[in-house]
Tab-separated table of C-alpha atoms and ligand atoms in Angstrom:
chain	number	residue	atom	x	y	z
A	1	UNK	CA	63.750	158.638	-100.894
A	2	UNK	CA	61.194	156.165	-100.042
A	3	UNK	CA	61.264	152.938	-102.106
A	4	UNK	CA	57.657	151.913	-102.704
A	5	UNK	CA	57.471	149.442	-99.595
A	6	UNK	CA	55.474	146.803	-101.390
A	7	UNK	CA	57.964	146.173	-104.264
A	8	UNK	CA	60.383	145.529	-101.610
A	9	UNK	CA	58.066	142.637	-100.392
A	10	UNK	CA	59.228	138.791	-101.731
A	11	UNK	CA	56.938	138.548	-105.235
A	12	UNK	CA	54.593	135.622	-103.452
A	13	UNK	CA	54.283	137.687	-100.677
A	14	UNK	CA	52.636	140.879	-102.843
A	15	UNK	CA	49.835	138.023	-104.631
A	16	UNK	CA	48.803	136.830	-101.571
A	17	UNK	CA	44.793	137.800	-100.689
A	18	UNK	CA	44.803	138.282	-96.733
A	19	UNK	CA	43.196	135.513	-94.978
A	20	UNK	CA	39.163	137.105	-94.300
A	21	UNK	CA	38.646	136.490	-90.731
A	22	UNK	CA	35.055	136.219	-89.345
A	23	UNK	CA	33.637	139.421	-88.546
A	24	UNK	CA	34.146	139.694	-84.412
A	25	UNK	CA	30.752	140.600	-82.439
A	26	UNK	CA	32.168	144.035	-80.553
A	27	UNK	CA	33.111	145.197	-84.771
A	28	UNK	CA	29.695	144.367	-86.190
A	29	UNK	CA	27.545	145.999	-82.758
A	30	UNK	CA	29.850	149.165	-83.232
A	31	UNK	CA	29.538	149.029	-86.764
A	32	UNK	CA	25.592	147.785	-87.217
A	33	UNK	CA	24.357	149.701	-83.650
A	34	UNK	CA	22.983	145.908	-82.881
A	35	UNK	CA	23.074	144.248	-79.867
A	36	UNK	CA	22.916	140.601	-78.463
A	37	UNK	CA	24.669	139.976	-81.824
A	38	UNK	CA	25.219	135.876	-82.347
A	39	UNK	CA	28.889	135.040	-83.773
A	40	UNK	CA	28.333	131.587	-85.999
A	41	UNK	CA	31.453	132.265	-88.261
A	42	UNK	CA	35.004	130.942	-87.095
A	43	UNK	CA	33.697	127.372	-85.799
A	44	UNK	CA	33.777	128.263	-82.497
A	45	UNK	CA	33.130	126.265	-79.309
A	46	UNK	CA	29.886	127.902	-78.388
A	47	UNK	CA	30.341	126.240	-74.947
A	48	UNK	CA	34.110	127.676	-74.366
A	49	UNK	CA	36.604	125.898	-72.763
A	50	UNK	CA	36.799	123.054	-70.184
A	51	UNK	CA	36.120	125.156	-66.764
A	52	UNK	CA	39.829	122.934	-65.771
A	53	UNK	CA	41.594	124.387	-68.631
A	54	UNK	CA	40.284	128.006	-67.308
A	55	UNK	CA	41.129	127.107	-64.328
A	56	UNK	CA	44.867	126.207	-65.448
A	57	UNK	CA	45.030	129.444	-67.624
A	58	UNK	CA	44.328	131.442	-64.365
A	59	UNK	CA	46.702	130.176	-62.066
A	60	UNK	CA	49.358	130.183	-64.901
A	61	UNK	CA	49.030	133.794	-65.111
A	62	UNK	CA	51.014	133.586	-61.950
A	63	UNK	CA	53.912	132.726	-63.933
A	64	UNK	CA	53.934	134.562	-66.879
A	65	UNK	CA	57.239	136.828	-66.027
A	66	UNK	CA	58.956	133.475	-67.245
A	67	UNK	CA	59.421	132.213	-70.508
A	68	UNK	CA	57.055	129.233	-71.268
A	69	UNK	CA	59.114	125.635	-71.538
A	70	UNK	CA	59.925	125.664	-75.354
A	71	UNK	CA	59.601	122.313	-75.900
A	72	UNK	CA	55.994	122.126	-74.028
A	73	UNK	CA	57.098	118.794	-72.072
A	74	UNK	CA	54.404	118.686	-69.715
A	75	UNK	CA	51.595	119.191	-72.876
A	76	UNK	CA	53.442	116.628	-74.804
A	77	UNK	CA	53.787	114.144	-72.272
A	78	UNK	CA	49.584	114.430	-71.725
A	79	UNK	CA	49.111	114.223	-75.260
A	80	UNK	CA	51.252	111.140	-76.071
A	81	UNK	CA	49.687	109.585	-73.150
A	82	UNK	CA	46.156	110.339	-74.655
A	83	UNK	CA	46.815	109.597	-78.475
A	84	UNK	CA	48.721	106.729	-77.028
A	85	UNK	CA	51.738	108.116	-79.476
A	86	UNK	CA	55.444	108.391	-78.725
A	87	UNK	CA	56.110	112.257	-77.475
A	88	UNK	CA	58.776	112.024	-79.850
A	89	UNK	CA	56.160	112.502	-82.746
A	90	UNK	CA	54.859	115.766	-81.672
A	91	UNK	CA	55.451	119.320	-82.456
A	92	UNK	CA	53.617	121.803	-80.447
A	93	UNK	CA	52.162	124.954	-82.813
A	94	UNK	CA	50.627	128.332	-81.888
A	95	UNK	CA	47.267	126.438	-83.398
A	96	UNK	CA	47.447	124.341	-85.486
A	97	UNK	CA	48.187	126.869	-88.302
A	98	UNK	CA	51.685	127.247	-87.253
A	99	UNK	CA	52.165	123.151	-87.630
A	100	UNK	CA	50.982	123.869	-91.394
A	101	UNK	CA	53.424	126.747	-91.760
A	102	UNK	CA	55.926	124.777	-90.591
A	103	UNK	CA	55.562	122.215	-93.291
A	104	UNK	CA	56.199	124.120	-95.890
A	105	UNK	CA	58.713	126.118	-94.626
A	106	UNK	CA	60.436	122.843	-93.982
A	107	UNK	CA	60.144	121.189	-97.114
A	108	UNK	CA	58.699	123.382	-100.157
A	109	UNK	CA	60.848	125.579	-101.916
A	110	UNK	CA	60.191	128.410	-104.981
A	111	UNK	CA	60.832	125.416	-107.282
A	112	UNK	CA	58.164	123.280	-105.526
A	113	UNK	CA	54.386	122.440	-106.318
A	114	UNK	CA	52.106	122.077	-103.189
A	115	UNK	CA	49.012	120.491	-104.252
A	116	UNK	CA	45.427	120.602	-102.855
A	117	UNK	CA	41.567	120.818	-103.937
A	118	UNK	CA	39.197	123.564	-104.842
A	119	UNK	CA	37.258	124.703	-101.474
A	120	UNK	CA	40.438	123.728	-99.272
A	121	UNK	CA	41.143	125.489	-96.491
A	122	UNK	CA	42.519	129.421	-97.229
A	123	UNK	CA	45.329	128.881	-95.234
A	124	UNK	CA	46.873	126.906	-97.821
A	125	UNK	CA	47.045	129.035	-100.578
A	126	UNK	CA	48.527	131.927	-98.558
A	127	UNK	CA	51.482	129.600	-97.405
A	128	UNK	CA	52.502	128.052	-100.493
A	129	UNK	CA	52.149	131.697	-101.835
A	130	UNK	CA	54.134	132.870	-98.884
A	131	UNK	CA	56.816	130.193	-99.686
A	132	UNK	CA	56.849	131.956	-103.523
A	133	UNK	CA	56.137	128.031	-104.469
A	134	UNK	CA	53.544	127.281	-106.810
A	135	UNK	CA	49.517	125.649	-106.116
A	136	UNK	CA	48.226	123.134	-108.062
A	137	UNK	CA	44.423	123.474	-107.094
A	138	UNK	CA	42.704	120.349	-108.546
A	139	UNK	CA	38.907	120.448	-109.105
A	140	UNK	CA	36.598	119.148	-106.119
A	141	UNK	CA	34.690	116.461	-106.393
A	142	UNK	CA	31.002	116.895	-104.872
A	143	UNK	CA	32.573	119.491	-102.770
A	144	UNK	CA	35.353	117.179	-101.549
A	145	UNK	CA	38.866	116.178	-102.311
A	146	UNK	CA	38.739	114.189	-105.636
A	147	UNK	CA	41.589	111.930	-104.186
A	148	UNK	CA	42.451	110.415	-108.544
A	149	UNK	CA	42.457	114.014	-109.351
A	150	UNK	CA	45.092	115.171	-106.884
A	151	UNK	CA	47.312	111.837	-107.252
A	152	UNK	CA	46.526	112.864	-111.411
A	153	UNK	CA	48.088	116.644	-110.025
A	154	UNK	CA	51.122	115.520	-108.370
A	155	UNK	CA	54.273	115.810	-110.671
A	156	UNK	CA	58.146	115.476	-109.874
A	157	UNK	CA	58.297	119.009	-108.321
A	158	UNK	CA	55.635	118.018	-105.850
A	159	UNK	CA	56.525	118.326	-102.623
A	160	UNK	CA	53.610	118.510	-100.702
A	161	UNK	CA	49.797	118.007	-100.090
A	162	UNK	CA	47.143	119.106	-97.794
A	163	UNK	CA	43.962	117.436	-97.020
A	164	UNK	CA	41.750	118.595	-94.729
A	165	UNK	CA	39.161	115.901	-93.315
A	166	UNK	CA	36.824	116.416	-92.508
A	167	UNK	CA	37.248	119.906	-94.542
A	168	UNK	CA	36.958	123.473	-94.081
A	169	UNK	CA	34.433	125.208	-95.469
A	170	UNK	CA	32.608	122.437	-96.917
A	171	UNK	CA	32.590	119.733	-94.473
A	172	UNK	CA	33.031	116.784	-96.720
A	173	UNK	CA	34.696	113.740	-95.017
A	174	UNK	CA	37.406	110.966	-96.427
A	175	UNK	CA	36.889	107.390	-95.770
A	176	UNK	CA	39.748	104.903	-94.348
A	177	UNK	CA	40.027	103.276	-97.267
A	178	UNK	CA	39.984	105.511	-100.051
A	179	UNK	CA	42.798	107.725	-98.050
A	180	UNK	CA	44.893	104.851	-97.016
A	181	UNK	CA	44.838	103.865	-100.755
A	182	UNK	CA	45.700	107.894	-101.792
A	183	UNK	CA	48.881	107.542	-98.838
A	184	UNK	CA	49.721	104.315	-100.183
A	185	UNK	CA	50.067	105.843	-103.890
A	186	UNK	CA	51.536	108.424	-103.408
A	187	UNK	CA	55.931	109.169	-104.844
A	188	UNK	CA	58.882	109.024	-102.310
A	189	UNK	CA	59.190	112.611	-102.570
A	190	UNK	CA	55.842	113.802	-101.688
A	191	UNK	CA	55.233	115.085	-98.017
A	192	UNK	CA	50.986	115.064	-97.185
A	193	UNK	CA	49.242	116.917	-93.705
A	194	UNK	CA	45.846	115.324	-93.309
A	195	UNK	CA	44.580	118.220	-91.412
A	196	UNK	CA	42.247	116.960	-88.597
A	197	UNK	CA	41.223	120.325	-87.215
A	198	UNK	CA	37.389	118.844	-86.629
A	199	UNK	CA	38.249	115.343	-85.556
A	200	UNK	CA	36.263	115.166	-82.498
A	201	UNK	CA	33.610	115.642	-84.657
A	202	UNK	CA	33.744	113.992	-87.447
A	203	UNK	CA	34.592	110.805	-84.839
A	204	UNK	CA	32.048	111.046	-83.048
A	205	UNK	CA	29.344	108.437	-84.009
A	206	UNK	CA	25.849	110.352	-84.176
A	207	UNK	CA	27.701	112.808	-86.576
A	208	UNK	CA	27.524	110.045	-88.930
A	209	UNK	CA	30.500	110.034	-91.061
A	210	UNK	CA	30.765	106.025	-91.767
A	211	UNK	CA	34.526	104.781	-92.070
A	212	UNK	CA	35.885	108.169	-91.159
A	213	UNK	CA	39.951	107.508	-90.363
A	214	UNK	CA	41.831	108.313	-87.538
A	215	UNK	CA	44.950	109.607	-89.228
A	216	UNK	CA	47.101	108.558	-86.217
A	217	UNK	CA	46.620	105.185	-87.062
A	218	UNK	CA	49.161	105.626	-90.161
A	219	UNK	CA	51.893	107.779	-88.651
A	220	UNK	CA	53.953	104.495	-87.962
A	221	UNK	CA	53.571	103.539	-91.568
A	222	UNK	CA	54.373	106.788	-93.631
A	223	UNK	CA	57.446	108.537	-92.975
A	224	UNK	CA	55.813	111.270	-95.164
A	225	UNK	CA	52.540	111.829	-93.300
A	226	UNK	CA	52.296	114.741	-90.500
A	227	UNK	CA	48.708	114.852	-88.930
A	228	UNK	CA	47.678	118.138	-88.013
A	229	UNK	CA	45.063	118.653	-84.879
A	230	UNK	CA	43.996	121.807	-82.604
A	231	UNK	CA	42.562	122.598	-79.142
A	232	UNK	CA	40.708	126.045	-81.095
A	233	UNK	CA	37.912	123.536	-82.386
A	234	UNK	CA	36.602	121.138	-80.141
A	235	UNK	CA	38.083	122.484	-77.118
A	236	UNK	CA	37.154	125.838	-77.354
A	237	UNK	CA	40.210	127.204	-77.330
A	238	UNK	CA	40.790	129.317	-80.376
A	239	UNK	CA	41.592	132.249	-78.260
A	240	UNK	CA	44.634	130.722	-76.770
A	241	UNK	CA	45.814	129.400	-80.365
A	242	UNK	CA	47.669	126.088	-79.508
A	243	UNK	CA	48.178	122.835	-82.072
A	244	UNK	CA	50.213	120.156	-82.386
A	245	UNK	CA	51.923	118.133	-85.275
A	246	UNK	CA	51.935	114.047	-85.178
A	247	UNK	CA	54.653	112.703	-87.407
A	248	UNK	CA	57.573	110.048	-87.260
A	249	UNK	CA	60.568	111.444	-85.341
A	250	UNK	CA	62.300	112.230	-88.166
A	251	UNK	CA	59.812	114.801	-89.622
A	252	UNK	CA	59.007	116.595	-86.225
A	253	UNK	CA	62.631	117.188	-86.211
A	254	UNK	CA	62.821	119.254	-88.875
A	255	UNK	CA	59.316	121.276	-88.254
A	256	UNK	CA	60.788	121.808	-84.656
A	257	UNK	CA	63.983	122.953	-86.522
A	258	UNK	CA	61.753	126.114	-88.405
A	259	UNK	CA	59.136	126.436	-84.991
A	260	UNK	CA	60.056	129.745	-82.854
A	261	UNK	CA	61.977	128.769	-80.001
A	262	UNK	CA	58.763	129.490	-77.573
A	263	UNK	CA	55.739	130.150	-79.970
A	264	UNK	CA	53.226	128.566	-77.852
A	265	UNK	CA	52.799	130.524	-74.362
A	266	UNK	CA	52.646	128.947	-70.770
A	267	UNK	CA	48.817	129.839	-70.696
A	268	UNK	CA	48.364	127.969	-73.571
A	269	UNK	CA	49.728	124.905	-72.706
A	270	UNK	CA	48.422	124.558	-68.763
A	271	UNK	CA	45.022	125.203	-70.385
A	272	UNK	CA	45.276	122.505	-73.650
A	273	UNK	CA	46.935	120.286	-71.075
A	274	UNK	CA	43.905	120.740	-68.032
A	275	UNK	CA	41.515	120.306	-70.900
A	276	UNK	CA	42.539	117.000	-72.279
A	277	UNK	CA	41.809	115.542	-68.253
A	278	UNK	CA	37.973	116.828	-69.147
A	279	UNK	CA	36.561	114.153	-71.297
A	280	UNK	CA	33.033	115.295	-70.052
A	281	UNK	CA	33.324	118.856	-70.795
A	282	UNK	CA	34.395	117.624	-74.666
A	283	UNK	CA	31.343	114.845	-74.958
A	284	UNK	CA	29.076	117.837	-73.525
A	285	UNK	CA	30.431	119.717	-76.809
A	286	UNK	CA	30.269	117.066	-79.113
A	287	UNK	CA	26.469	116.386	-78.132
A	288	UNK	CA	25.823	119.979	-78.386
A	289	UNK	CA	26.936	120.173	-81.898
A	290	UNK	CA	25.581	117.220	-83.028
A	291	UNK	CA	21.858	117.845	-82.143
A	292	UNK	CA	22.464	121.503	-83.562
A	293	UNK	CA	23.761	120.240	-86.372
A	294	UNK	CA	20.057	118.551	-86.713
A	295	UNK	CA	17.953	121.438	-85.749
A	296	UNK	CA	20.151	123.762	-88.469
A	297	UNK	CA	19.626	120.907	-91.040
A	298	UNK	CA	15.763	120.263	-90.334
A	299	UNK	CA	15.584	123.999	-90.409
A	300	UNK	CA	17.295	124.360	-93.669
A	301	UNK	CA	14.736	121.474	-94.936
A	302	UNK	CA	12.054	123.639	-93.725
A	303	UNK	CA	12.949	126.937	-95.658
A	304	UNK	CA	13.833	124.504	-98.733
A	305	UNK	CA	17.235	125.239	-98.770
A	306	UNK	CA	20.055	122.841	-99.926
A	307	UNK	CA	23.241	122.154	-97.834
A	308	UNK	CA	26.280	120.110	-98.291
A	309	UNK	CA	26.085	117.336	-95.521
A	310	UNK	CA	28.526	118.013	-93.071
A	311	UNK	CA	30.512	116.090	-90.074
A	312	UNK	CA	32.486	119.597	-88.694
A	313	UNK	CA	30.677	122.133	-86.686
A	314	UNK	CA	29.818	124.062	-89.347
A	315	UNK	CA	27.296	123.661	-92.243
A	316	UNK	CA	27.176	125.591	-95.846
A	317	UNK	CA	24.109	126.401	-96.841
A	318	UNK	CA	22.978	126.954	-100.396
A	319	UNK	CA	20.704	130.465	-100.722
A	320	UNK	CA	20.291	130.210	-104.034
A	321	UNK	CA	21.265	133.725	-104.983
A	322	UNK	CA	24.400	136.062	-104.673
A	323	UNK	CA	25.132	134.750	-100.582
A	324	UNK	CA	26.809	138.264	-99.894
A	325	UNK	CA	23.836	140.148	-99.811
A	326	UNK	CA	22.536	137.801	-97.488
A	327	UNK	CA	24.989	137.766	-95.419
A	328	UNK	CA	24.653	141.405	-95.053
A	329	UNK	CA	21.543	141.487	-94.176
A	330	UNK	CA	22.104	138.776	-91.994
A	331	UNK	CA	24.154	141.007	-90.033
A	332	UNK	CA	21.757	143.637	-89.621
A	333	UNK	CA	19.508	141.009	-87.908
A	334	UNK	CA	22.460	140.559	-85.635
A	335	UNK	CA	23.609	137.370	-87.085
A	336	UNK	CA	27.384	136.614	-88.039
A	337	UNK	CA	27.835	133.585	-90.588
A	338	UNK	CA	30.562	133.271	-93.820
A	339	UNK	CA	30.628	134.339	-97.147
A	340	UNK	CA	32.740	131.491	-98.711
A	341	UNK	CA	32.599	133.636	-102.422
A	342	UNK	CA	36.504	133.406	-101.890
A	343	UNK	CA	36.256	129.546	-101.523
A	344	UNK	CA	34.945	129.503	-104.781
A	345	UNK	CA	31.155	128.983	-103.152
A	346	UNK	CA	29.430	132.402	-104.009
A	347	UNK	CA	26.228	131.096	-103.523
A	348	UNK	CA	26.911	129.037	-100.236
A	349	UNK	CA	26.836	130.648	-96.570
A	350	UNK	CA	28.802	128.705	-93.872
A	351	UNK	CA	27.253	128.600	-90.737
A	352	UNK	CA	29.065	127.654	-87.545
A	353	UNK	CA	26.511	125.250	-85.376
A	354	UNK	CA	26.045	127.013	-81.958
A	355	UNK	CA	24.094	126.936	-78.980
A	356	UNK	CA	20.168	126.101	-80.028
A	357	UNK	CA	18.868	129.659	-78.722
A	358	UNK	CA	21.618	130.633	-81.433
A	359	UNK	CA	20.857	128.206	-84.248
A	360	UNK	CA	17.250	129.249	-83.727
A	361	UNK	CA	17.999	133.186	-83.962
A	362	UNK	CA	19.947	132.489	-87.491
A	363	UNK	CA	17.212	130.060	-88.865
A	364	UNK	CA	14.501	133.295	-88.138
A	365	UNK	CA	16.942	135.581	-89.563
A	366	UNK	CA	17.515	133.755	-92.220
A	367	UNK	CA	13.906	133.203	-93.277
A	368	UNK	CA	13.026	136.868	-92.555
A	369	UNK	CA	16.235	137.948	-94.854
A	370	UNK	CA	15.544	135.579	-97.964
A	371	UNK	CA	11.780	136.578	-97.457
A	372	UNK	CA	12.491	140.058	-97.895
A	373	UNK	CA	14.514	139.872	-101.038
B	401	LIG	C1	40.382	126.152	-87.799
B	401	LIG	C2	41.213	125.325	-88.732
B	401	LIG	C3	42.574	125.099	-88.516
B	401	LIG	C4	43.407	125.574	-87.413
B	401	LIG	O1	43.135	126.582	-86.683
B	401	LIG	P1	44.113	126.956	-85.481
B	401	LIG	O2	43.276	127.854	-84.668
B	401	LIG	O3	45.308	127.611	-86.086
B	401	LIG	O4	44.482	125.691	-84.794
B	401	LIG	C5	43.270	124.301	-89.398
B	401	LIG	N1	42.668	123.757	-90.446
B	401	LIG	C6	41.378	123.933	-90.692
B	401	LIG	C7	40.771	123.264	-91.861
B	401	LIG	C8	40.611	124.737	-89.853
B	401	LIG	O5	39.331	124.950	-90.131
């Protein structure tokens, strides 16, 4: 006899609400009998890769009978070179989600908190979940990370925080300061990942986020402190899925001690490796977004619809009404954006910022939809 399968499953495991992925364009023109559909809903490169790192993936393909090297040497080496860090400090992920995984499967136990803010990133709540530990999800503070709350949150069975910053959906940014303070304050037994999934962005100047930190800066000084960065943003790589952790020796030993023995593949690394040598390709992207970024906002201005400011590739935009509807009928007009209704935001769409022929098509289809209604 059959045990029902799902009480078998570990009790954090059976809570857990599946991560909602963005709706992929082939699903939605089988589904919808669209075509030319625009995907602005996973923050997406809309310029792809770094024609080197495409290059790299397709001679690499030559080799793929072989095992990749498990410790990614020849990745590591470019990256410490290029963040000017010690390879020593780096742990190589399959994205950057795996580097986030790996913290708490290295340090948080059923008897741990993990602590982190209303409209944080989903993948947090799914891994402390997974972990059967417990969240502590303090209240936001205009959108962001109230950093007094979550020091207020953290007790003696914290053992670990996430920030994302800039952050995912909402794209509210952190100042040096006010984080260095937060790092600074925080107990001996507390681990934190600043997640920097959109720091090219957010650090690049016309985006305008004033004071924004380079968390790299602090590694040296916080043997608690594992940054967390990904070639699926910036670099257009999400397809490959490749990360990396930055952390004092010490730490990366012990996320290298729960990372798969070869979880990120040899096409993955000569392509995130070819594509840090293209600086140009990554300013062209960074330019890109950041005058789309301004035609999405002045758009949104135009229609008279509010939006949190943000410095990621992504905006959320305030509809003023129920946003699943709209998104909907969005995607009947061939448009894919996010519902964020599960980040706590069910009035908010995010919008990834694409190419302008893109951002154009979603500010018509948005006016036509919320016309309409
Ligand atoms: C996209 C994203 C990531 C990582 O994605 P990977 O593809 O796994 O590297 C991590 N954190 C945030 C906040 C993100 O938005």
């Amino acid at each position: 006899m059959a045990a029902d399968i799902a009480s078998l499953a570990a009790p954090g495991v059976r809570a857990i609400a599946p991560y909602q992925p963005g709706k992929p364009i082939e699903e939605l023109e089988r589904e919808y009998g669209v075509s030319r559909a625009v995907k602005l809903a996973s923050n997406e490169n809309p310029l792809g890769p770094s024609p080197k790192a495409l290059a790299a993936a397709r001679a690499a393909l030559d080799g793929i009978a072989l095992y990749p090297d498990g410790n990614g040497f020849m990745l590591k080496h470019k990256l410490g070179e290029n963040l000017n860090v010690p390879m020593e400090w780096l742990t190589l992920g399959n994205g950057s989600s795996d580097i986030l995984d790996f913290a708490v499967r290295a340090f948080v136990t059923p008897e741990n908190e993990v602590v982190f803010s209303e409209h944080a990133f989903a993948i947090y709540p799914i891994l402390t979940q997974a972990a059967g530990a417990r969240a502590v999800i303090v209240p936001a503070k205009r959108w962001g990370n109230d950093l007094a709350a979550l020091r207020r949150a953290i007790g003696p069975t914290t053992r670990l925080v996430f920030i994302a910053n800039p952050n995912n959906p909402t794209g509210t940014w952190l100042a040096r300061a006010e984080l260095e303070d937060f790092l600074e304050s925080l107990p001996a037994h507390v681990v934190i990942v600043i997640d920097e999934a959109y720091f090219e962005y957010a650090s690049y100047a016309p985006m305008g986020a004033r004071d924004y930190p380079n968390a790299l800066a602090w590694v040296g000084k916080f043997p608690n402190l594992i940054v967390a960065r990904t070639f699926s943003k910036a670099y257009g790589l999400a397809g490959l899925r490749v990360g990396y952790g930055v952390s004092q020796p010490a730490v990366a030993d012990l996320l290298n001690r729960v990372r798969p023995p070869f979880n990120v593949n040899s096409v993955a690394l000569a392509a995130a490796t070819a594509a840090l040598d293209d600086e140009a390709h990554l300013n062209k992207s960074l330019e890109t977004t950041a005058k789309g970024m301004h035609q999405i906002v002045a758009g949104f201005a135009d229609l008279g619809l509010g939006h949190i400011p943000s410095v990621g590739n992504f905006v959320c935009v305030d509809v003023g009404r129920p946003a699943v509807p709209v998104y909907e009928a969005l995607l009947r007009e061939g448009v894919i954006v996010r519902p964020v209704a599960n980040y706590g935001m069910p009035n908010h769409l995010r919008v990834t910022v694409g190419l302008p022929e893109e951002n154009a098509r979603f500010l018509a289809a948005i006016e036509k939809v919320l016309g309409q209604a």
